[in-house]
């Protein structure tokens, strides 16, 4: 898998932006990606040093439209901690 296939998009939330000040970034990633795959993809895509990674599987929410009930797709989220003093410049201006 290429790093383009592993990293899908950054997480857009207040909690994610609060973590960016401390060097912690959140991404939606491929469900089959391992922590080592994610670490390599982040380091290659953004040219930074990754210190730690936490991953979690997020179950899809049940959504209802009228009398029909559907389920959103399951996803995987990775919370990446960078080395001291490093940032991802592409995500800093998003807030």
PDB file of C-alpha atoms in Angstrom:
ATOM      1  CA  UNK A   1       0.000   0.000   0.000  1.00  0.00           C
ATOM      2  CA  UNK A   2       1.132   3.486  -0.833  1.00  0.00           C
ATOM      3  CA  UNK A   3       1.010   6.256   1.770  1.00  0.00           C
ATOM      4  CA  UNK A   4      -1.734   7.810  -0.360  1.00  0.00           C
ATOM      5  CA  UNK A   5      -3.834   4.679   0.214  1.00  0.00           C
ATOM      6  CA  UNK A   6      -3.221   4.590   3.980  1.00  0.00           C
ATOM      7  CA  UNK A   7      -3.985   8.206   4.957  1.00  0.00           C
ATOM      8  CA  UNK A   8      -7.523   9.085   3.896  1.00  0.00           C
ATOM      9  CA  UNK A   9      -8.051  12.549   5.435  1.00  0.00           C
ATOM     10  CA  UNK A  10      -7.442  14.523   8.634  1.00  0.00           C
ATOM     11  CA  UNK A  11     -10.070  14.547  11.382  1.00  0.00           C
ATOM     12  CA  UNK A  12     -11.888  17.886  11.481  1.00  0.00           C
ATOM     13  CA  UNK A  13     -13.097  18.606  15.032  1.00  0.00           C
ATOM     14  CA  UNK A  14     -12.464  20.978  17.928  1.00  0.00           C
ATOM     15  CA  UNK A  15     -10.747  18.235  19.900  1.00  0.00           C
ATOM     16  CA  UNK A  16      -8.419  17.454  16.977  1.00  0.00           C
ATOM     17  CA  UNK A  17      -7.486  21.124  16.580  1.00  0.00           C
ATOM     18  CA  UNK A  18      -6.783  21.439  20.309  1.00  0.00           C
ATOM     19  CA  UNK A  19      -4.341  18.531  19.997  1.00  0.00           C
ATOM     20  CA  UNK A  20      -2.475  20.191  17.138  1.00  0.00           C
ATOM     21  CA  UNK A  21      -1.089  22.772  19.569  1.00  0.00           C
ATOM     22  CA  UNK A  22       0.588  19.913  21.471  1.00  0.00           C
ATOM     23  CA  UNK A  23       1.903  18.160  18.343  1.00  0.00           C
ATOM     24  CA  UNK A  24      -0.877  15.548  18.238  1.00  0.00           C
ATOM     25  CA  UNK A  25      -2.677  15.038  14.919  1.00  0.00           C
ATOM     26  CA  UNK A  26      -5.671  12.842  14.065  1.00  0.00           C
ATOM     27  CA  UNK A  27      -6.309  11.122  10.730  1.00  0.00           C
ATOM     28  CA  UNK A  28      -8.879   8.784   9.243  1.00  0.00           C
ATOM     29  CA  UNK A  29      -6.858   5.860   7.861  1.00  0.00           C
ATOM     30  CA  UNK A  30      -7.418   2.642   5.930  1.00  0.00           C
ATOM     31  CA  UNK A  31      -9.082  -0.038   8.075  1.00  0.00           C
ATOM     32  CA  UNK A  32      -6.428  -2.610   7.148  1.00  0.00           C
ATOM     33  CA  UNK A  33      -3.425  -0.394   7.986  1.00  0.00           C
ATOM     34  CA  UNK A  34      -1.196  -1.295  10.933  1.00  0.00           C
ATOM     35  CA  UNK A  35       0.564   1.155  13.245  1.00  0.00           C
ATOM     36  CA  UNK A  36       3.866   0.664  11.419  1.00  0.00           C
ATOM     37  CA  UNK A  37       2.145   1.301   8.070  1.00  0.00           C
ATOM     38  CA  UNK A  38       0.582   4.490   9.436  1.00  0.00           C
ATOM     39  CA  UNK A  39       3.876   5.690  10.931  1.00  0.00           C
ATOM     40  CA  UNK A  40       5.716   5.195   7.649  1.00  0.00           C
ATOM     41  CA  UNK A  41       2.970   6.908   5.664  1.00  0.00           C
ATOM     42  CA  UNK A  42       2.868   9.983   7.933  1.00  0.00           C
ATOM     43  CA  UNK A  43       6.662  10.311   7.954  1.00  0.00           C
ATOM     44  CA  UNK A  44       6.866   9.963   4.176  1.00  0.00           C
ATOM     45  CA  UNK A  45       3.923  12.232   3.320  1.00  0.00           C
ATOM     46  CA  UNK A  46       4.694  15.113   5.701  1.00  0.00           C
ATOM     47  CA  UNK A  47       8.468  14.689   6.327  1.00  0.00           C
ATOM     48  CA  UNK A  48       8.156  14.572  10.136  1.00  0.00           C
ATOM     49  CA  UNK A  49       9.311  12.225  12.950  1.00  0.00           C
ATOM     50  CA  UNK A  50       6.494  10.222  14.575  1.00  0.00           C
ATOM     51  CA  UNK A  51       6.978   9.375  18.273  1.00  0.00           C
ATOM     52  CA  UNK A  52       3.760   7.512  19.048  1.00  0.00           C
ATOM     53  CA  UNK A  53       0.539   6.271  17.471  1.00  0.00           C
ATOM     54  CA  UNK A  54      -2.805   5.270  18.939  1.00  0.00           C
ATOM     55  CA  UNK A  55      -5.445   3.681  16.733  1.00  0.00           C
ATOM     56  CA  UNK A  56      -9.104   2.985  17.248  1.00  0.00           C
ATOM     57  CA  UNK A  57     -11.869   1.373  15.250  1.00  0.00           C
ATOM     58  CA  UNK A  58     -14.959   3.582  15.089  1.00  0.00           C
ATOM     59  CA  UNK A  59     -18.259   1.841  14.466  1.00  0.00           C
ATOM     60  CA  UNK A  60     -20.629   3.433  11.986  1.00  0.00           C
ATOM     61  CA  UNK A  61     -23.606   5.268  13.426  1.00  0.00           C
ATOM     62  CA  UNK A  62     -27.159   4.187  12.745  1.00  0.00           C
ATOM     63  CA  UNK A  63     -28.929   6.873  10.766  1.00  0.00           C
ATOM     64  CA  UNK A  64     -32.622   7.132  10.075  1.00  0.00           C
ATOM     65  CA  UNK A  65     -34.408   8.882   7.214  1.00  0.00           C
ATOM     66  CA  UNK A  66     -38.147   8.592   7.654  1.00  0.00           C
ATOM     67  CA  UNK A  67     -38.947   4.941   8.182  1.00  0.00           C
ATOM     68  CA  UNK A  68     -35.708   3.691   6.658  1.00  0.00           C
ATOM     69  CA  UNK A  69     -32.728   2.883   8.864  1.00  0.00           C
ATOM     70  CA  UNK A  70     -29.199   2.754   7.508  1.00  0.00           C
ATOM     71  CA  UNK A  71     -25.708   2.424   8.939  1.00  0.00           C
ATOM     72  CA  UNK A  72     -22.674   4.539   8.111  1.00  0.00           C
ATOM     73  CA  UNK A  73     -19.485   2.688   7.269  1.00  0.00           C
ATOM     74  CA  UNK A  74     -17.033   1.642   9.998  1.00  0.00           C
ATOM     75  CA  UNK A  75     -13.781   3.625  10.043  1.00  0.00           C
ATOM     76  CA  UNK A  76     -10.369   3.622  11.672  1.00  0.00           C
ATOM     77  CA  UNK A  77      -8.851   6.673  13.356  1.00  0.00           C
ATOM     78  CA  UNK A  78      -5.175   7.185  14.102  1.00  0.00           C
ATOM     79  CA  UNK A  79      -3.918   9.711  16.646  1.00  0.00           C
ATOM     80  CA  UNK A  80      -0.300  10.549  15.837  1.00  0.00           C
ATOM     81  CA  UNK A  81       2.129  12.242  18.238  1.00  0.00           C
ATOM     82  CA  UNK A  82       5.071  14.020  16.604  1.00  0.00           C
ATOM     83  CA  UNK A  83       8.548  14.688  17.974  1.00  0.00           C
ATOM     84  CA  UNK A  84       9.057  17.835  20.057  1.00  0.00           C
ATOM     85  CA  UNK A  85       8.955  21.014  17.990  1.00  0.00           C
ATOM     86  CA  UNK A  86       7.654  19.433  14.777  1.00  0.00           C
ATOM     87  CA  UNK A  87       4.398  20.372  13.072  1.00  0.00           C
ATOM     88  CA  UNK A  88       2.509  19.524   9.906  1.00  0.00           C
ATOM     89  CA  UNK A  89       2.327  22.867   8.108  1.00  0.00           C
ATOM     90  CA  UNK A  90      -0.377  21.694   5.685  1.00  0.00           C
ATOM     91  CA  UNK A  91      -2.846  21.232   8.562  1.00  0.00           C
ATOM     92  CA  UNK A  92      -1.958  24.261  10.683  1.00  0.00           C
ATOM     93  CA  UNK A  93      -3.958  26.764   8.628  1.00  0.00           C
ATOM     94  CA  UNK A  94      -7.153  24.683   8.553  1.00  0.00           C
ATOM     95  CA  UNK A  95      -8.652  26.037  11.789  1.00  0.00           C
TER      96      UNK A  95
END
